[in-house]
N, CA, C and O atoms as a DFTB+ gen file, in Angstrom:
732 C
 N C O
     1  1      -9.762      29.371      -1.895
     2  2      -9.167      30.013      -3.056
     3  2      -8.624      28.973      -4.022
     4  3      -7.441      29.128      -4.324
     5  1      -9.205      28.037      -4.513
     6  2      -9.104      26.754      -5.056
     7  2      -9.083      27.146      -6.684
     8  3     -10.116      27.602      -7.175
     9  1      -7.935      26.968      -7.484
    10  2      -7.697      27.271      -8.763
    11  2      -8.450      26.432      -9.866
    12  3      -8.363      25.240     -10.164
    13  1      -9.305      27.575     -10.428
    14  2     -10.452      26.774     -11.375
    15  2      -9.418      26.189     -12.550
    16  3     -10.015      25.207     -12.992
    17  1      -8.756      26.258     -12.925
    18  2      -7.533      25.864     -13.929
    19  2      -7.429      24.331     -13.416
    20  3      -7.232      23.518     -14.319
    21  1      -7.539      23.780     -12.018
    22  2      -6.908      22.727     -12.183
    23  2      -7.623      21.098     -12.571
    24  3      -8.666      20.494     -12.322
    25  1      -6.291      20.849     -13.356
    26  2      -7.089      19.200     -13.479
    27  2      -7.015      18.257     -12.663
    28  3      -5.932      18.097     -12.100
    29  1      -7.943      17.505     -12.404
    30  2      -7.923      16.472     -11.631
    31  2      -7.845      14.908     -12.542
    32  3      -8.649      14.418     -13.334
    33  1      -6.334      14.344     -11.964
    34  2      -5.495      13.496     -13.098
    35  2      -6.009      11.953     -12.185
    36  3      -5.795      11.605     -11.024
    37  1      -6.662      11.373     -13.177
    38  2      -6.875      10.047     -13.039
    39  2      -5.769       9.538     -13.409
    40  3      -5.392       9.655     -14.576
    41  1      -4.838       8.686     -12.198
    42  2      -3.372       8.010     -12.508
    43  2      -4.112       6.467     -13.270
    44  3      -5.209       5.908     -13.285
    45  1      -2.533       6.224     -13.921
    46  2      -2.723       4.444     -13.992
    47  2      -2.552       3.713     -13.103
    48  3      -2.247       2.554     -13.383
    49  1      -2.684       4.109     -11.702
    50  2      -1.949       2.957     -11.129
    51  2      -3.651       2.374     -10.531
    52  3      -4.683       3.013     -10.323
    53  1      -3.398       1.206     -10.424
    54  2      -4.665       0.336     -10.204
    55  2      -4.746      -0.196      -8.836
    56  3      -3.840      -0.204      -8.003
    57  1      -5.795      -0.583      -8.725
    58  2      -5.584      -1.343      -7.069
    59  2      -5.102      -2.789      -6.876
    60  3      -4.933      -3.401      -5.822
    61  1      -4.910      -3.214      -8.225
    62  2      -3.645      -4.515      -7.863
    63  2      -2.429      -4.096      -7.504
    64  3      -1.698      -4.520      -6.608
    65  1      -2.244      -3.099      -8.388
    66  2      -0.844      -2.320      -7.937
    67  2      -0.081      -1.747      -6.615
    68  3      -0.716      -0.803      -6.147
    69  1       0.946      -2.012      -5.978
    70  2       1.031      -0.919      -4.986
    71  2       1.789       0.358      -5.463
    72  3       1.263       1.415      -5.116
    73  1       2.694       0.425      -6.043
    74  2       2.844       1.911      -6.965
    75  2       3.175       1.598      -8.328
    76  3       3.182       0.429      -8.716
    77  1       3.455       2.580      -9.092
    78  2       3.765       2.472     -10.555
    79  2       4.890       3.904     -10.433
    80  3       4.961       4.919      -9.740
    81  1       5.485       3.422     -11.290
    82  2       6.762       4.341     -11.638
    83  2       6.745       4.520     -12.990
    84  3       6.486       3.603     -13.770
    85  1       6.995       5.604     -13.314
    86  2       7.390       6.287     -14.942
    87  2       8.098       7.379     -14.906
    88  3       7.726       8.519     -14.627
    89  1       9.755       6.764     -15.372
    90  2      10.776       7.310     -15.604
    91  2      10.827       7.550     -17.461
    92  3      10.983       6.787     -18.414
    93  1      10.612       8.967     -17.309
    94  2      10.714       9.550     -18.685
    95  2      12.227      11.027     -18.953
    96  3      13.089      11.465     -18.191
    97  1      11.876      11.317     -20.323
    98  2      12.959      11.927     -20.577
    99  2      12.011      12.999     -21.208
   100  3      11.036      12.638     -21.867
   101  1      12.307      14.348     -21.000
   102  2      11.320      15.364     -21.660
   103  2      12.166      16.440     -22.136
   104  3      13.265      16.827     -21.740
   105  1      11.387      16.851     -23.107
   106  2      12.526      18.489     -23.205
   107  2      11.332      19.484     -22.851
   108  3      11.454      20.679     -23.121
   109  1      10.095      18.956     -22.203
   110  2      10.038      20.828     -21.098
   111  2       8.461      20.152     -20.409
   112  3       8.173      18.996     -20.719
   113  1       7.662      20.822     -19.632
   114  2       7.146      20.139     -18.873
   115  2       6.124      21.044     -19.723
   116  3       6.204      22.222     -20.071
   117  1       4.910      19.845     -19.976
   118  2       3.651      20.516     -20.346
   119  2       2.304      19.725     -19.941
   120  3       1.292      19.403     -20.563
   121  1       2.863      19.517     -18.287
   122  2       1.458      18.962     -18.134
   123  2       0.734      19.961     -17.028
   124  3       1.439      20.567     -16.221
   125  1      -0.665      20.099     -17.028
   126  2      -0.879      20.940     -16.119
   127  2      -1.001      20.524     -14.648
   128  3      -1.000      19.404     -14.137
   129  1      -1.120      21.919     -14.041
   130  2      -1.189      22.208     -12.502
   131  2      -2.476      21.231     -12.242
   132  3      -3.574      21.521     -12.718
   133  1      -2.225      19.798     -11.282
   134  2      -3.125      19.262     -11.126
   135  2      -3.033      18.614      -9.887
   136  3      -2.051      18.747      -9.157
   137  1      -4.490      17.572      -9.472
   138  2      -4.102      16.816      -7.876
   139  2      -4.752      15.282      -8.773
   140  3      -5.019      14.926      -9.921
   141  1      -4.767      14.797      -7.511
   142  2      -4.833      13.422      -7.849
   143  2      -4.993      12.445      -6.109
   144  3      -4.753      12.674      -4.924
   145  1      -5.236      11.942      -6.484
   146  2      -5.571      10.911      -4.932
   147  2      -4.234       9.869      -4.239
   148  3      -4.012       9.812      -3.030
   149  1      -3.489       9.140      -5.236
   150  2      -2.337       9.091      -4.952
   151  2      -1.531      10.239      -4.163
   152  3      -1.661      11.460      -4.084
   153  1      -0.753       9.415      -3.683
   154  2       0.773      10.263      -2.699
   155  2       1.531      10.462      -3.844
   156  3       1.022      10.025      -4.876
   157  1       2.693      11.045      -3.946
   158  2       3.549      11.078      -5.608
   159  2       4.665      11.759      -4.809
   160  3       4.581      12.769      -4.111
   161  1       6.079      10.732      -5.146
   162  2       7.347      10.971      -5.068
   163  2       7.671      11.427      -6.640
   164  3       7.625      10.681      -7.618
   165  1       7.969      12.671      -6.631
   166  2       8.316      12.955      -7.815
   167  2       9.711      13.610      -7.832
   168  3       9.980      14.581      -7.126
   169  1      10.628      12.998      -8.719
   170  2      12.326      13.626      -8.779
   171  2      12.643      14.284     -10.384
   172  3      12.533      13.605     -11.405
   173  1      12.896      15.184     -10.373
   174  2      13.334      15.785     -11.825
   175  2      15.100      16.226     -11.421
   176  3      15.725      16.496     -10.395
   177  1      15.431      16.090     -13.028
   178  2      16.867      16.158     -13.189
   179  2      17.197      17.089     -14.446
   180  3      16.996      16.566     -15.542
   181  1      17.493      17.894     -14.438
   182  2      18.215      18.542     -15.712
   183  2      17.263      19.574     -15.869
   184  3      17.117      19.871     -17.055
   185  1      16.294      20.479     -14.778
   186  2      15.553      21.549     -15.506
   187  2      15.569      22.881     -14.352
   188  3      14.707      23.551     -13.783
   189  1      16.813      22.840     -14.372
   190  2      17.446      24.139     -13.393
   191  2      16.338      25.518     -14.215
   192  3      15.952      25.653     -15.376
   193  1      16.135      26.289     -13.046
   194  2      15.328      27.120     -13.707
   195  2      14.031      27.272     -13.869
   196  3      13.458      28.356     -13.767
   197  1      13.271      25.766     -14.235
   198  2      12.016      25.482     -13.920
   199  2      11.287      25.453     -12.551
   200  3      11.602      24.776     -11.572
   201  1      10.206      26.357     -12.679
   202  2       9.018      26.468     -11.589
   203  2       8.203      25.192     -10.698
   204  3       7.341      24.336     -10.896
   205  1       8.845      25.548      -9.904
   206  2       7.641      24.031      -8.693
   207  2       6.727      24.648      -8.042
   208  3       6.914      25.509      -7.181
   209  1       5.665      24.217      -8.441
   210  2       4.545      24.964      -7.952
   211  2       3.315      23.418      -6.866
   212  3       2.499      22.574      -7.235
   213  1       3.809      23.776      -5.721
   214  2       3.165      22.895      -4.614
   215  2       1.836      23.465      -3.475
   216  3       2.102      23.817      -2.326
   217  1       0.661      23.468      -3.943
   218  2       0.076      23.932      -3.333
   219  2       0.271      25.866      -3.446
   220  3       0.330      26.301      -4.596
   221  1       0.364      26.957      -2.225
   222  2       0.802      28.254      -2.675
   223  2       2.177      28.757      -2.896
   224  3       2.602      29.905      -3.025
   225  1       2.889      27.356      -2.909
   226  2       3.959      27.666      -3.115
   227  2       5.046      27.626      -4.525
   228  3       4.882      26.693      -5.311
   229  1       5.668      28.208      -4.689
   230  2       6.042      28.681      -6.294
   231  2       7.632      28.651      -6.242
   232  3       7.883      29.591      -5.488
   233  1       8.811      28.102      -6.619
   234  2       9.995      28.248      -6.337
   235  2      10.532      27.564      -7.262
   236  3      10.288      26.369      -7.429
   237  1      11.625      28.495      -8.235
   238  2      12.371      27.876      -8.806
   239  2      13.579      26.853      -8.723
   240  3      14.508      27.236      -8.011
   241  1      13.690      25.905      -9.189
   242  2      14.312      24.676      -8.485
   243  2      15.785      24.712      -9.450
   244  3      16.033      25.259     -10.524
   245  1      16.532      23.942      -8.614
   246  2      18.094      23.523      -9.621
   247  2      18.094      22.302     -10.189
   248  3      17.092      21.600     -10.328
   249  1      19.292      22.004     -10.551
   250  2      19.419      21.264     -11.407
   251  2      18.578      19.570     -10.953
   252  3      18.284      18.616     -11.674
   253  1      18.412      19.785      -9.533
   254  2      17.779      17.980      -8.864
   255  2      16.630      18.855      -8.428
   256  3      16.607      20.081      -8.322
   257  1      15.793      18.071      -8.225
   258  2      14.789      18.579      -7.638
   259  2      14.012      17.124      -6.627
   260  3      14.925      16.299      -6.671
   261  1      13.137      16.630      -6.006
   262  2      13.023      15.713      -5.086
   263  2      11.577      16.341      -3.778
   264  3      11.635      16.838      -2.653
   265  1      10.525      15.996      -4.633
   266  2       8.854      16.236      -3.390
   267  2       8.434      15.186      -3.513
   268  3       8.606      14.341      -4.392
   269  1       7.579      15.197      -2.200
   270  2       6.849      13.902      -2.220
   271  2       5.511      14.566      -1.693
   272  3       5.657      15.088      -0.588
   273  1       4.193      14.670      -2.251
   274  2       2.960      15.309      -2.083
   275  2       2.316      14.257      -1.293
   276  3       2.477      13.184      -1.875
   277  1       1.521      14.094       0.012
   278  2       0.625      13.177       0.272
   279  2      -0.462      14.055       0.860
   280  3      -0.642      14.380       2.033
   281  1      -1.150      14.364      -0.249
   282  2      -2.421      14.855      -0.119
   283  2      -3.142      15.066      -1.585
   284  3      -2.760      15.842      -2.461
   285  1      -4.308      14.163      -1.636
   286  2      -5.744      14.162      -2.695
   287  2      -5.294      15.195      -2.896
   288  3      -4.253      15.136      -3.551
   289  1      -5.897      17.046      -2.376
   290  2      -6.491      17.569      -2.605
   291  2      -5.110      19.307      -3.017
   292  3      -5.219      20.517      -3.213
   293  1      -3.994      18.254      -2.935
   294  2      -2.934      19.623      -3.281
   295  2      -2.222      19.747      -4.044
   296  3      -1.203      19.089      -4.252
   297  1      -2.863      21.088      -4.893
   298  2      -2.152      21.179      -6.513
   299  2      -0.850      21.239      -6.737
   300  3      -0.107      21.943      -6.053
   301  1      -0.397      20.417      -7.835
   302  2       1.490      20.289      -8.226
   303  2       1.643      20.789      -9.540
   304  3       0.825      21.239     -10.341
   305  1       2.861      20.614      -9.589
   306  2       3.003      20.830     -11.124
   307  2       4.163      21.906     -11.302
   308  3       4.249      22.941     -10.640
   309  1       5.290      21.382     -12.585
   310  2       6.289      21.749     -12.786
   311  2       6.116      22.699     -13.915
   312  3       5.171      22.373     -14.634
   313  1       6.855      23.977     -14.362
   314  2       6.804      24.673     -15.520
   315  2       7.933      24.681     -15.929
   316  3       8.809      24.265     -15.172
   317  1       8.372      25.267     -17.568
   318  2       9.436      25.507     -17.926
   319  2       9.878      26.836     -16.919
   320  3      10.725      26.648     -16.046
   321  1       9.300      28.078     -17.088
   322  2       9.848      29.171     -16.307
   323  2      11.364      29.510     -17.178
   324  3      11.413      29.716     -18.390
   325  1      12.037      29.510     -16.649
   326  2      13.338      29.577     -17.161
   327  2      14.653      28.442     -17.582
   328  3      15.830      28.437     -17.942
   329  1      13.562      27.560     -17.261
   330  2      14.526      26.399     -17.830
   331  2      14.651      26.314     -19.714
   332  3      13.790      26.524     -20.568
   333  1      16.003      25.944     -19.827
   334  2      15.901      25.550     -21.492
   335  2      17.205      24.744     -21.328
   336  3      18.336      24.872     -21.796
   337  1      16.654      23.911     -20.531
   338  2      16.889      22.335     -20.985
   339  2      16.487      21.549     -22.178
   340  3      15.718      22.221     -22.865
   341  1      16.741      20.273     -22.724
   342  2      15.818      20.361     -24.046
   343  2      16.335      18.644     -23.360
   344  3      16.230      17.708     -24.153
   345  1      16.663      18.453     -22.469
   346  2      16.686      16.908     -21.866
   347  2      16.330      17.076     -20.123
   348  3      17.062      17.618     -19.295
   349  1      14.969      16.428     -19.874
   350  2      14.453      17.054     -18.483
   351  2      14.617      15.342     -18.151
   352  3      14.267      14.522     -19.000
   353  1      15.179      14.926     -16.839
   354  2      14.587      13.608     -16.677
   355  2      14.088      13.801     -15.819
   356  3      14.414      14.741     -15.094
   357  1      12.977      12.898     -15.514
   358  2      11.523      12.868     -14.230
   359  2      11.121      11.269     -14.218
   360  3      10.681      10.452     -15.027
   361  1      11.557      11.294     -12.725
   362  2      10.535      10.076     -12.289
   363  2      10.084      10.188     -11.401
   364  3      10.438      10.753     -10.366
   365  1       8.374       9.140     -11.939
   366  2       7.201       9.940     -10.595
   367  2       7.046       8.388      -9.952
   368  3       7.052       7.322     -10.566
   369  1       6.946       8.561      -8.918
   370  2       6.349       7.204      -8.562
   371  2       4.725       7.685      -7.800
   372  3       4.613       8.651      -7.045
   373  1       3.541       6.738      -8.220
   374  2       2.484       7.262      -6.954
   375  2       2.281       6.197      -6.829
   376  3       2.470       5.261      -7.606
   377  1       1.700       6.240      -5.414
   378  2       1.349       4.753      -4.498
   379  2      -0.041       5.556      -4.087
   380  3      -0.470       6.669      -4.391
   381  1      -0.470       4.646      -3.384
   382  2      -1.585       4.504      -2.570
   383  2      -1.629       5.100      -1.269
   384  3      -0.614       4.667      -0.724
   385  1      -2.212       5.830      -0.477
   386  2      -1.912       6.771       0.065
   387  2      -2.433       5.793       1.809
   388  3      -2.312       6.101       2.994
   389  1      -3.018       4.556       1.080
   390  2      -3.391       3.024       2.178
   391  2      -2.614       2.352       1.991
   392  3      -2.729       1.322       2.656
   393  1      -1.392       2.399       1.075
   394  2      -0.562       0.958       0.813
   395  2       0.219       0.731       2.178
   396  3       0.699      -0.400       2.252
   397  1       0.509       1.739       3.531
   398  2       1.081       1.315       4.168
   399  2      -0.178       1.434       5.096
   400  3      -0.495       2.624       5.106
   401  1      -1.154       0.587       5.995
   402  2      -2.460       0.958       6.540
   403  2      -1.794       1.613       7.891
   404  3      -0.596       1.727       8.151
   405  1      -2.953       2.017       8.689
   406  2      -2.528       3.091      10.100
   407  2      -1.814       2.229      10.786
   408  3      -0.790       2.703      11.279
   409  1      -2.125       0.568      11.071
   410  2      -1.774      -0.008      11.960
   411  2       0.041      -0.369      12.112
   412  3       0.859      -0.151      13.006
   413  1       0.130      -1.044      10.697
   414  2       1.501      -0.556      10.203
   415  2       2.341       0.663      10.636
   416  3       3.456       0.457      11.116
   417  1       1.796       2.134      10.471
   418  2       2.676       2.964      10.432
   419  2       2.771       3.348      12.172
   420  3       3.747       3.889      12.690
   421  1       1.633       2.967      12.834
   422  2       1.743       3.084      14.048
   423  2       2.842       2.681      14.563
   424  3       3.412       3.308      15.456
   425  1       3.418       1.226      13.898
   426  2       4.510       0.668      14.518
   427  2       5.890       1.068      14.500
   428  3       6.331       1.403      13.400
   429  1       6.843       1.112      15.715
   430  2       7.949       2.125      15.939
   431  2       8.869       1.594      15.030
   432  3       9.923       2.170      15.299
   433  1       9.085       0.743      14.012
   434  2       9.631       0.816      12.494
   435  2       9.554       2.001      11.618
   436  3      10.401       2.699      11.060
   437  1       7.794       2.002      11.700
   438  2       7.374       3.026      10.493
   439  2       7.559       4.277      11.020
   440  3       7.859       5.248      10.326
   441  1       7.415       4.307      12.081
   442  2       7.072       5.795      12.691
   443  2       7.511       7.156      12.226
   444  3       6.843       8.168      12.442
   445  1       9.102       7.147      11.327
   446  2       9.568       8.122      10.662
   447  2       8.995       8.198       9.343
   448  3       9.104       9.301       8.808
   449  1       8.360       7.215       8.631
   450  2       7.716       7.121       7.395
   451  2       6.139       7.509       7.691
   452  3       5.520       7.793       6.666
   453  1       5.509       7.559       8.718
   454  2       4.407       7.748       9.230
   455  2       4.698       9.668       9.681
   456  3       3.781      10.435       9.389
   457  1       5.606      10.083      10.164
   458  2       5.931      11.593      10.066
   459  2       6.169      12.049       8.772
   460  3       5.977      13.211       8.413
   461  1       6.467      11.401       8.266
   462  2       7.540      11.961       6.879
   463  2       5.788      12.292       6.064
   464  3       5.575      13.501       5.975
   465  1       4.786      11.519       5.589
   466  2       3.805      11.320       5.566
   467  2       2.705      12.653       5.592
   468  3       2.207      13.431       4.778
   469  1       2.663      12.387       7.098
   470  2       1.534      13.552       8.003
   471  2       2.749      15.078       7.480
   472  3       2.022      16.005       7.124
   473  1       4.034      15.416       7.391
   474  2       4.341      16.785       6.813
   475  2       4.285      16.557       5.109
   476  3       4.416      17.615       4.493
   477  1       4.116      15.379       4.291
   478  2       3.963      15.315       3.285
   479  2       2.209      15.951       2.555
   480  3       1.721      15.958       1.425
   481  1       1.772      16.374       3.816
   482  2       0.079      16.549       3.208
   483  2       0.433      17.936       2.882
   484  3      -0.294      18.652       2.194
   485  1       1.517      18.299       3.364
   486  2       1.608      20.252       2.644
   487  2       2.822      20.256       1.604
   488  3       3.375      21.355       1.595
   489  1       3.452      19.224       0.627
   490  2       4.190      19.076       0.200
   491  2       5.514      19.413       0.798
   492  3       5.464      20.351       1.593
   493  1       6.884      18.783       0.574
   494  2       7.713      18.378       1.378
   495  2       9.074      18.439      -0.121
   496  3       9.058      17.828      -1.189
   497  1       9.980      19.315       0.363
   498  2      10.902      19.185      -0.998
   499  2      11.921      18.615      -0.070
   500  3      11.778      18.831       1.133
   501  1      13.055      17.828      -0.542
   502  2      13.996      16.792       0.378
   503  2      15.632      18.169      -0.293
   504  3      15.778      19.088      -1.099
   505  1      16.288      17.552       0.533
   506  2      16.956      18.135       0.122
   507  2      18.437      18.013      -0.533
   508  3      18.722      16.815      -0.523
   509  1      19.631      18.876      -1.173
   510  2      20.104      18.035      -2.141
   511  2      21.051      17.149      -1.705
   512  3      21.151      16.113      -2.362
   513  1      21.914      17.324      -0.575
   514  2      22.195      15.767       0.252
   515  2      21.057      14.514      -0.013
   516  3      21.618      13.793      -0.838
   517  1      20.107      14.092       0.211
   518  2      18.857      13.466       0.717
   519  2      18.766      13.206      -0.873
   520  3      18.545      12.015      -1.093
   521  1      18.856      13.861      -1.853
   522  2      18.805      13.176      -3.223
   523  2      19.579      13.029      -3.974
   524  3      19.310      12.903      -5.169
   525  1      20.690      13.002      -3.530
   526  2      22.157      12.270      -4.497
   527  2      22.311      10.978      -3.784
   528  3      22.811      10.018      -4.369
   529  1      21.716      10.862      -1.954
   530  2      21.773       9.826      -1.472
   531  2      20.709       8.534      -2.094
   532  3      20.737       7.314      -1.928
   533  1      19.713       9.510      -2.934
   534  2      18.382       8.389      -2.949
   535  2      18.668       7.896      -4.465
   536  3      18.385       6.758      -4.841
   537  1      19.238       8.845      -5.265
   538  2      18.988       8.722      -6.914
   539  2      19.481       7.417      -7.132
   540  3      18.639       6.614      -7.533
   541  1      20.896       6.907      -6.933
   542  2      20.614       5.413      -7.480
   543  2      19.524       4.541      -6.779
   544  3      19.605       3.468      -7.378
   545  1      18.903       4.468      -6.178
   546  2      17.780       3.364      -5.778
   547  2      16.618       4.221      -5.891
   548  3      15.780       4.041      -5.007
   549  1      16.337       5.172      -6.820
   550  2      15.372       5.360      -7.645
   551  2      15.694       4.765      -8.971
   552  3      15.192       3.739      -9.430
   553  1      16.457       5.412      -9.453
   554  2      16.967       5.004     -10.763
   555  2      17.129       2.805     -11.111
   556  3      16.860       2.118     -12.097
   557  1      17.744       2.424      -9.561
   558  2      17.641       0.774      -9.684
   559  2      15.861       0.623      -9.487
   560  3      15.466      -0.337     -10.149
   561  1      14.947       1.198      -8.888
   562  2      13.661       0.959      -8.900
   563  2      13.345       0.426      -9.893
   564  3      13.034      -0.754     -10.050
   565  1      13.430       1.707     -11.048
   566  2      12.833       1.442     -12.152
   567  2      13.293      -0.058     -13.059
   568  3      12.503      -0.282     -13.976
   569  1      14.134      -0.816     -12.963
   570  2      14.460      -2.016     -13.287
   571  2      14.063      -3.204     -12.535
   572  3      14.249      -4.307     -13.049
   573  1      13.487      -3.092     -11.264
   574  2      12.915      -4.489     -10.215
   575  2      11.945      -4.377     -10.883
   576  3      11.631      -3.410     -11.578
   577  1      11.070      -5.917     -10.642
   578  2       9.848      -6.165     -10.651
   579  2       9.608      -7.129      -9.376
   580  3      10.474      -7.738      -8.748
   581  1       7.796      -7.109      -9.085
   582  2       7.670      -8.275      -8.202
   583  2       7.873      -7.593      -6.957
   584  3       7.734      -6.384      -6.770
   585  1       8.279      -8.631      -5.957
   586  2       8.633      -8.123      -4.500
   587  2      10.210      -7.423      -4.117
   588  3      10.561      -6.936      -3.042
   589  1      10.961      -7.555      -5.332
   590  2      12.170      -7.088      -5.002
   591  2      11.761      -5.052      -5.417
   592  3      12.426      -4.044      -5.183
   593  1      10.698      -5.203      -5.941
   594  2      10.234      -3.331      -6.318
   595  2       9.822      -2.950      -4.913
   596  3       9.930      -1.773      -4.569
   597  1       9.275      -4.029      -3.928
   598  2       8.343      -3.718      -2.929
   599  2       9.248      -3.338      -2.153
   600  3       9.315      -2.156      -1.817
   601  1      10.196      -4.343      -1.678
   602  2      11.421      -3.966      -0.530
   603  2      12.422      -2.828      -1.279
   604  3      12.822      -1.986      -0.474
   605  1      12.843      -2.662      -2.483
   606  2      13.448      -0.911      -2.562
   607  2      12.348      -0.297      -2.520
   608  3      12.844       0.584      -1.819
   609  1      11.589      -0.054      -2.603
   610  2      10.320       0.881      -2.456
   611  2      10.597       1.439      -1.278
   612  3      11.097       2.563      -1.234
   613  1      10.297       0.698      -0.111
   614  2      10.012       0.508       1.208
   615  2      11.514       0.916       1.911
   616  3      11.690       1.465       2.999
   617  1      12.209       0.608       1.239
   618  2      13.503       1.125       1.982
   619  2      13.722       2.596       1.588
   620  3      14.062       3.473       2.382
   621  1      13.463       2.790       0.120
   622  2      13.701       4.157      -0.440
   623  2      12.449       5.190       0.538
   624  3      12.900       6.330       0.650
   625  1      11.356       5.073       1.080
   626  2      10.673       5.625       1.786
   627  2      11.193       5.619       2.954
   628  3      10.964       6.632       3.615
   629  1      11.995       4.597       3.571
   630  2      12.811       4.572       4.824
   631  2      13.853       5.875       5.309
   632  3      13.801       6.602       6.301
   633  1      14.909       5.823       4.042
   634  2      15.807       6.401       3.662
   635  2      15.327       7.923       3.758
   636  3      15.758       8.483       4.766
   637  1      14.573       8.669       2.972
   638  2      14.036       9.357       2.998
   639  2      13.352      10.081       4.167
   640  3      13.425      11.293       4.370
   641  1      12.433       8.865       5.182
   642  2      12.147       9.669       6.265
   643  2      12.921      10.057       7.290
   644  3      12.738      10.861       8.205
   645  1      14.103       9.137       6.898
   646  2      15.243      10.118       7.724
   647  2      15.841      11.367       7.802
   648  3      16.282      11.850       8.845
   649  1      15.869      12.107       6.273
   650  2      16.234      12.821       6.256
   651  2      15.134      14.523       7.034
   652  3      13.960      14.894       7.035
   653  1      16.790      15.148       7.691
   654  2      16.451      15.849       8.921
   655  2      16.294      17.500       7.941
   656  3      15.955      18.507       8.561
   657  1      16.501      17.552       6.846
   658  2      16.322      18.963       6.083
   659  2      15.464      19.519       5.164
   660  3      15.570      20.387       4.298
   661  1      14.356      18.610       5.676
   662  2      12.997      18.528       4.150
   663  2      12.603      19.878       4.525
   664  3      12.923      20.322       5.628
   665  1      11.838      20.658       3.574
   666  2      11.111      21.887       3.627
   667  2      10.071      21.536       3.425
   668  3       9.885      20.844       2.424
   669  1       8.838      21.909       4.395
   670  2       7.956      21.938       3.634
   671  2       7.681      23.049       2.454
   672  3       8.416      23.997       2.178
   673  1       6.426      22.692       1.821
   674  2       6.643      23.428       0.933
   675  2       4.521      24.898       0.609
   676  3       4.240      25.960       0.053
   677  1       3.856      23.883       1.379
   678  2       2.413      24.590       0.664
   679  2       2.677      25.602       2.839
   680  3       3.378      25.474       3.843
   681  1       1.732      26.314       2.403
   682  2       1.388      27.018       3.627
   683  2       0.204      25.343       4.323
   684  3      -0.156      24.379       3.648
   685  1      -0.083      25.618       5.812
   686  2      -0.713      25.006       6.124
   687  2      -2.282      25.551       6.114
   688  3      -3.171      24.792       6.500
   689  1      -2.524      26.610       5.755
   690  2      -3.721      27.525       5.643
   691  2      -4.455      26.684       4.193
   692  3      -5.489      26.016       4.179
   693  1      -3.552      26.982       3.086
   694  2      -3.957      26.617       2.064
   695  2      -4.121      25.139       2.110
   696  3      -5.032      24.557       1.522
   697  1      -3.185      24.534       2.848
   698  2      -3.285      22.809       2.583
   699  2      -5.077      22.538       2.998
   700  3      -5.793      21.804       2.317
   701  1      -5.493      23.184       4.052
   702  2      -6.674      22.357       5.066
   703  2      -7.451      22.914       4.410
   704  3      -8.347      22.074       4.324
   705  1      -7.950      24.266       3.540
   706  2      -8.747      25.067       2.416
   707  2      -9.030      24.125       1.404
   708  3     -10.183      23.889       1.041
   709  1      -8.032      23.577       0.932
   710  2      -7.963      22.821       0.083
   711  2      -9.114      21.279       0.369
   712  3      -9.968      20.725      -0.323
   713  1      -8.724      21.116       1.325
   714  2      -9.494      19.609       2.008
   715  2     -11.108      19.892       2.007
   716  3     -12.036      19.333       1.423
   717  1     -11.036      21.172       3.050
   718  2     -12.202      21.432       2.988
   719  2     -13.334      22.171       1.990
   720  3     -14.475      22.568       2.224
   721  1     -12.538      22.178       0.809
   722  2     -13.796      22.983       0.099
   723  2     -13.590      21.833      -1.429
   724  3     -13.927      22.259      -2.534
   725  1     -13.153      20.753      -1.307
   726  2     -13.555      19.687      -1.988
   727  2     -14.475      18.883      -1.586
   728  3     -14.188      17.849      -0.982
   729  1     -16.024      19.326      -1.928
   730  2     -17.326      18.753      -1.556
   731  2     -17.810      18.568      -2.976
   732  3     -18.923      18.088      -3.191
């Protein structure tokens, strides 16, 4: 049941890159319901009211909001809905969905970032403890460059797979539909 509406978003991020971040300021969301091959930590601020739409799932969010999608093939995407905000902030980060390889996550370091991950293929909303804890070292992200972006990166994914209250968010019916009828 794969939505003919959706676009499939060629990111900027390149394969020199290991993620790219773009922290913007919007007054309402007008991009469409789309997937993409990247993983995508995406955090919005200020659009209480507005629709999160993750795979079949549809829920109006508050004032923080905080998913991290790791799956090609599962549609996202934010609406106004009832928001009238006219200052939305959003930052997306997408990485590479290989930047950490199997062998890596195998190891009992990664192992909560390697779960966090495998429930991230049905989208995963964190919750609002888990993102007042993360927002300044998103927000300092966006100012590193180099290897000091790599180690908050890596810790901010740390941080995160700790947390014990994530929801998922798509049904698991729709997630594997999804996989399989992209031929």
């Amino acid at each position: 049941m794969k939505n003919s509406e959706v676009f499939r978003e060629i990111t900027p991020l390149t394969s020199e890159n290991c993620f790219i971040l773009i922290d913007r300021t919007k007054t309402a969301f007008n991009y469409p319901l789309h997937v993409h091959s990247e993983f995508e930590l995406n955090y919005v601020q200020g659009a209480s009211g507005a629709h999160r739409i993750v795979g079949d799932s549809i829920e109006e969010i508050d004032d923080c909001d905080l998913v991290l999608v790791a799956n090609a093939d599962l549609e996202h995407a934010w609406f106004n809905h009832k928001c009238r905000s006219g200052r939305i902030r959003e930052i997306t980060i997408q990485f590479h969905g290989d930047l950490l390889d199997g062998k890596l996550l195998n190891r009992t370091q990664f192992k909560s970032i390697q779960r966090m991950f495998e429930a991230a293929h049905k989208g995963i909303a964190f919750p609002r403890q888990t993102i007042d804890l993360v927002r300044p070292r998103l927000e300092n992200l966006a100012n590193l460059k180099g290897f000091d972006s790599i180690l908050e990166f890596l810790n901010l994914l740390y941080i995160l797979s700790l947390s014990t209250s994530v929801k998922t968010l798509s049904s698991a019916v729709f997630a594997s539909s999804e996989d399989s009828n992209d031929s």
